[in-house]
């Protein structure tokens, strides 16, 4: 068991292989946080609890005048009473009073990990993979219980938390916030690392020192968004990729979120994360319960790199599901950047023919095959094949593509509706809108109100009909605008604050139904690129299109940043045409191929317009990818040189490597993005190898070196790796 309970001291201690998390129930029933960090042997840790004093002007609870809840580290702080810091729960009574004070009632420790009703979450493959502590707390006045769940993974330094509130009383309560987790740290000596971005520029790494007051990242967009990912790390000031402490906080959720770090007057730090309380209010009638989404907490003493590898492993095996979790994904060609809306079946088959020559395995038909859709102004919602445009039925097209030896995939944007669509004409009230207000258009489209059961049913029926009509192996699920006028006739008045969360629950319900109905289909999530790249979506779809920016140089940053918390096997990455449609840049084909290999690997360009020589190069790249694919998708990922940092005396280099679990093989990828005349040749220090093992480098290098030599002395890159701005290199290492 990874959960220990000391009944004498009322202490709970959760142990992962290299981390410990401890808390204690006070004589009055308050649940205080004792410790989170590197693993410790003792369970009796009550000496770590420092509370009381130091907080002038703060009040004390009536049952514990010696205590200051404003300074005590708490597991589930309430609001409205004497803790003025960020609460985990805020509850309003019928009379308007806003307060919550939770005290310990009971607990249960069990093997395995329960599912979260209607929500995505990490899971166990066998009961031995995790133990779960369920701590029931109660507010006596409200007659409300909150069960705090802690699942402790046996082989990973990860603990996940979520909470369930249950109204056992007679009055109707309003949950103004129920956050998923709260962790109080005794100091503020941390940097906060987040992933910021925009459309075409997702998940760039940002790092800054904590300051007094609140620093938060959030989304109010109805989806997790391009702008800030629902992930934050706190790391020691000296933390690097290899060394130093790092704590990760990640929300398994795809809607409005908030992660805040509040540094108090006494320079302690509280991290709280969950559904964004802004605009949220959930009516909790007598007998009803509400489940807050899961938060993943991870700890590493091996810097940010160690933190990433823990999250990668967790998401690869305990979050992504279905047969595509472990199965090799086909190398695909997507027609979006090849044709945009301008295609028919003959054009797609012509691309498929060329693709086959290069060893590509699947053709994906993107936007434009349905309803009236020759641009982005109409058609969304009418998921009926436009046979006139294609020149044949979907079934016939799929069979033609299969006859060329390729699998077939298809694009949908199911959550949207164009005002110019049959669906909108038949059901003008099915989109989000507010009485007396205009409807805001984004990319000429509106968002379907998924809180309405009839909308969900219609959508499922339409998608099912298309997916059953032909042999479809893959679905790209797009989402190209954020929510506005979030209002639903089903949830008016006191329930209006539920709508945004109910939208996400409606989406999850549809995705769950589709996963069950079509277990063979590989789903890829997309939102104008990576606008909804979050663990919630990964539970239903094991890969996400990283960005609409397919420029390989930009992708170095996007994929490097994404890898901070997401595994390589989840990162959708394609080789596209040059000059790049988004940036106008021209990088060599092998460079573009190398970057796309750090992901799901595919193509997105008009193969009928490439030369035979380019097709041959693609064939070579595909062969290499197939050979390296197990290593790339299942191996450990090490970031070696950051695209966010300039190379100084050497030119700008980005480098990363993949190492197999048994450390018998590895792949090093190096990319040079600028030329610095008369500069020193870069030397790369490898990581993750077995120090005592000898590795043979690519045959053409005829070098065999020990792991420790490669990791400590490093590997000077050859002279030739210096001419031209966009140079890349793949170095395969095999232990001998
Ligand atoms: C946005 C996606 O990110 C693109 O890849 C493409 O599918 C377009 N939408 C189609 O409208």
PDB file of N, CA and C and ligand atoms in Angstrom, residues 199 202 226 334 336-337 340-341 366-368 373 376 380 411-413 443 445 476 478-480 526-530 545 547-550 574 604, ligand 1:
ATOM      1  N   UNK A 199      -2.915  31.232 -31.468  1.00  0.00           N
ATOM      2  CA  UNK A 199      -3.075  30.404 -32.668  1.00  0.00           C
ATOM      3  C   UNK A 199      -1.774  30.474 -33.476  1.00  0.00           C
ATOM      4  N   UNK A 202       1.535  27.897 -30.334  1.00  0.00           N
ATOM      5  CA  UNK A 202       1.083  27.307 -29.083  1.00  0.00           C
ATOM      6  C   UNK A 202       2.235  26.819 -28.185  1.00  0.00           C
ATOM      7  N   UNK A 226      -5.668  28.111 -26.915  1.00  0.00           N
ATOM      8  CA  UNK A 226      -4.292  28.220 -27.406  1.00  0.00           C
ATOM      9  C   UNK A 226      -3.423  29.010 -26.432  1.00  0.00           C
ATOM     10  N   UNK A 334      -2.597  14.330 -45.181  1.00  0.00           N
ATOM     11  CA  UNK A 334      -3.832  15.101 -45.011  1.00  0.00           C
ATOM     12  C   UNK A 334      -3.902  16.106 -46.164  1.00  0.00           C
ATOM     13  N   UNK A 336      -5.412  19.039 -46.320  1.00  0.00           N
ATOM     14  CA  UNK A 336      -5.766  20.433 -46.041  1.00  0.00           C
ATOM     15  C   UNK A 336      -4.815  21.412 -46.728  1.00  0.00           C
ATOM     16  N   UNK A 337      -3.546  21.367 -46.374  1.00  0.00           N
ATOM     17  CA  UNK A 337      -2.623  22.340 -46.989  1.00  0.00           C
ATOM     18  C   UNK A 337      -2.372  22.026 -48.465  1.00  0.00           C
ATOM     19  N   UNK A 340      -6.841  22.789 -49.614  1.00  0.00           N
ATOM     20  CA  UNK A 340      -7.850  23.522 -48.839  1.00  0.00           C
ATOM     21  C   UNK A 340      -9.235  23.000 -49.264  1.00  0.00           C
ATOM     22  N   UNK A 341     -10.190  23.886 -49.622  1.00  0.00           N
ATOM     23  CA  UNK A 341     -11.547  23.391 -49.891  1.00  0.00           C
ATOM     24  C   UNK A 341     -11.722  22.869 -51.324  1.00  0.00           C
ATOM     25  N   UNK A 366      -9.825  16.268 -45.352  1.00  0.00           N
ATOM     26  CA  UNK A 366     -10.075  17.336 -44.375  1.00  0.00           C
ATOM     27  C   UNK A 366     -11.354  18.091 -44.726  1.00  0.00           C
ATOM     28  N   UNK A 367     -11.483  19.267 -44.212  1.00  0.00           N
ATOM     29  CA  UNK A 367     -12.669  20.125 -44.337  1.00  0.00           C
ATOM     30  C   UNK A 367     -13.132  20.288 -45.791  1.00  0.00           C
ATOM     31  N   UNK A 368     -14.472  20.230 -46.003  1.00  0.00           N
ATOM     32  CA  UNK A 368     -15.003  20.582 -47.320  1.00  0.00           C
ATOM     33  C   UNK A 368     -15.757  19.474 -48.029  1.00  0.00           C
ATOM     34  N   UNK A 373     -20.074  23.354 -48.681  1.00  0.00           N
ATOM     35  CA  UNK A 373     -18.845  23.759 -47.983  1.00  0.00           C
ATOM     36  C   UNK A 373     -17.697  23.923 -48.960  1.00  0.00           C
ATOM     37  N   UNK A 376     -15.208  28.748 -45.714  1.00  0.00           N
ATOM     38  CA  UNK A 376     -15.568  28.577 -44.303  1.00  0.00           C
ATOM     39  C   UNK A 376     -16.842  29.338 -43.910  1.00  0.00           C
ATOM     40  N   UNK A 380     -21.394  23.891 -41.858  1.00  0.00           N
ATOM     41  CA  UNK A 380     -21.134  23.165 -40.612  1.00  0.00           C
ATOM     42  C   UNK A 380     -22.458  22.781 -39.952  1.00  0.00           C
ATOM     43  N   UNK A 411     -12.405  14.289 -41.644  1.00  0.00           N
ATOM     44  CA  UNK A 411     -12.442  15.457 -40.744  1.00  0.00           C
ATOM     45  C   UNK A 411     -13.883  15.799 -40.379  1.00  0.00           C
ATOM     46  N   UNK A 412     -14.099  16.203 -39.158  1.00  0.00           N
ATOM     47  CA  UNK A 412     -15.385  16.750 -38.714  1.00  0.00           C
ATOM     48  C   UNK A 412     -15.110  17.967 -37.829  1.00  0.00           C
ATOM     49  N   UNK A 413     -16.092  18.840 -37.759  1.00  0.00           N
ATOM     50  CA  UNK A 413     -16.058  19.885 -36.728  1.00  0.00           C
ATOM     51  C   UNK A 413     -17.423  19.861 -36.034  1.00  0.00           C
ATOM     52  N   UNK A 443     -14.997  32.756 -37.195  1.00  0.00           N
ATOM     53  CA  UNK A 443     -14.798  32.037 -38.464  1.00  0.00           C
ATOM     54  C   UNK A 443     -16.161  31.755 -39.143  1.00  0.00           C
ATOM     55  N   UNK A 445     -18.985  31.115 -37.867  1.00  0.00           N
ATOM     56  CA  UNK A 445     -19.762  30.007 -37.321  1.00  0.00           C
ATOM     57  C   UNK A 445     -20.175  30.237 -35.880  1.00  0.00           C
ATOM     58  N   UNK A 476     -10.510  13.175 -37.548  1.00  0.00           N
ATOM     59  CA  UNK A 476      -9.917  14.400 -36.990  1.00  0.00           C
ATOM     60  C   UNK A 476     -11.083  15.260 -36.500  1.00  0.00           C
ATOM     61  N   UNK A 478     -12.270  18.630 -35.116  1.00  0.00           N
ATOM     62  CA  UNK A 478     -11.795  20.018 -35.071  1.00  0.00           C
ATOM     63  C   UNK A 478     -12.743  20.895 -34.247  1.00  0.00           C
ATOM     64  N   UNK A 479     -12.276  22.078 -33.888  1.00  0.00           N
ATOM     65  CA  UNK A 479     -13.052  23.016 -33.050  1.00  0.00           C
ATOM     66  C   UNK A 479     -12.425  24.382 -33.272  1.00  0.00           C
ATOM     67  N   UNK A 480     -13.090  25.216 -34.084  1.00  0.00           N
ATOM     68  CA  UNK A 480     -12.396  26.401 -34.601  1.00  0.00           C
ATOM     69  C   UNK A 480     -12.843  27.752 -34.082  1.00  0.00           C
ATOM     70  N   UNK A 526      -8.304  18.354 -32.413  1.00  0.00           N
ATOM     71  CA  UNK A 526      -7.719  19.522 -33.076  1.00  0.00           C
ATOM     72  C   UNK A 526      -8.563  20.721 -32.683  1.00  0.00           C
ATOM     73  N   UNK A 527      -7.952  21.874 -32.591  1.00  0.00           N
ATOM     74  CA  UNK A 527      -8.734  23.083 -32.376  1.00  0.00           C
ATOM     75  C   UNK A 527      -7.957  24.212 -33.024  1.00  0.00           C
ATOM     76  N   UNK A 528      -8.186  24.399 -34.329  1.00  0.00           N
ATOM     77  CA  UNK A 528      -7.394  25.385 -35.061  1.00  0.00           C
ATOM     78  C   UNK A 528      -5.935  25.149 -34.727  1.00  0.00           C
ATOM     79  N   UNK A 529      -5.514  23.888 -34.867  1.00  0.00           N
ATOM     80  CA  UNK A 529      -4.208  23.476 -34.368  1.00  0.00           C
ATOM     81  C   UNK A 529      -4.362  22.979 -32.948  1.00  0.00           C
ATOM     82  N   UNK A 530      -3.546  23.536 -32.039  1.00  0.00           N
ATOM     83  CA  UNK A 530      -3.500  22.991 -30.679  1.00  0.00           C
ATOM     84  C   UNK A 530      -4.235  23.827 -29.662  1.00  0.00           C
ATOM     85  N   UNK A 545      -3.618  17.513 -32.857  1.00  0.00           N
ATOM     86  CA  UNK A 545      -2.882  18.296 -33.857  1.00  0.00           C
ATOM     87  C   UNK A 545      -2.243  19.478 -33.126  1.00  0.00           C
ATOM     88  N   UNK A 547      -0.483  22.209 -33.941  1.00  0.00           N
ATOM     89  CA  UNK A 547      -0.586  23.612 -34.344  1.00  0.00           C
ATOM     90  C   UNK A 547      -0.902  23.708 -35.825  1.00  0.00           C
ATOM     91  N   UNK A 548      -1.594  24.779 -36.210  1.00  0.00           N
ATOM     92  CA  UNK A 548      -1.766  25.046 -37.636  1.00  0.00           C
ATOM     93  C   UNK A 548      -0.470  25.573 -38.231  1.00  0.00           C
ATOM     94  N   UNK A 549       0.471  25.899 -37.388  1.00  0.00           N
ATOM     95  CA  UNK A 549       1.772  26.306 -37.877  1.00  0.00           C
ATOM     96  C   UNK A 549       2.580  25.043 -38.171  1.00  0.00           C
ATOM     97  N   UNK A 550       2.785  24.793 -39.478  1.00  0.00           N
ATOM     98  CA  UNK A 550       3.532  23.583 -39.844  1.00  0.00           C
ATOM     99  C   UNK A 550       4.965  23.922 -40.252  1.00  0.00           C
ATOM    100  N   UNK A 574       3.171  17.131 -38.986  1.00  0.00           N
ATOM    101  CA  UNK A 574       3.231  16.786 -40.408  1.00  0.00           C
ATOM    102  C   UNK A 574       4.333  17.546 -41.136  1.00  0.00           C
ATOM    103  N   UNK A 604       1.345  16.847 -45.213  1.00  0.00           N
ATOM    104  CA  UNK A 604       0.221  17.720 -45.506  1.00  0.00           C
ATOM    105  C   UNK A 604       0.628  18.649 -46.641  1.00  0.00           C
TER     106      UNK A 604
HETATM  107  C1  LIG B   1      -8.219  24.032 -38.534  1.00  0.00           C
HETATM  108  C2  LIG B   1      -7.300  22.853 -38.474  1.00  0.00           C
HETATM  109  O1  LIG B   1      -6.318  23.049 -37.524  1.00  0.00           O
HETATM  110  C3  LIG B   1      -6.711  22.605 -39.850  1.00  0.00           C
HETATM  111  O2  LIG B   1      -5.785  21.573 -39.794  1.00  0.00           O
HETATM  112  C4  LIG B   1      -7.829  22.291 -40.805  1.00  0.00           C
HETATM  113  O3  LIG B   1      -8.436  21.093 -40.443  1.00  0.00           O
HETATM  114  C5  LIG B   1      -8.832  23.429 -40.820  1.00  0.00           C
HETATM  115  N1  LIG B   1      -9.267  23.762 -39.495  1.00  0.00           N
HETATM  116  C6  LIG B   1     -10.016  23.080 -41.670  1.00  0.00           C
HETATM  117  O4  LIG B   1     -10.996  24.022 -41.610  1.00  0.00           O
END
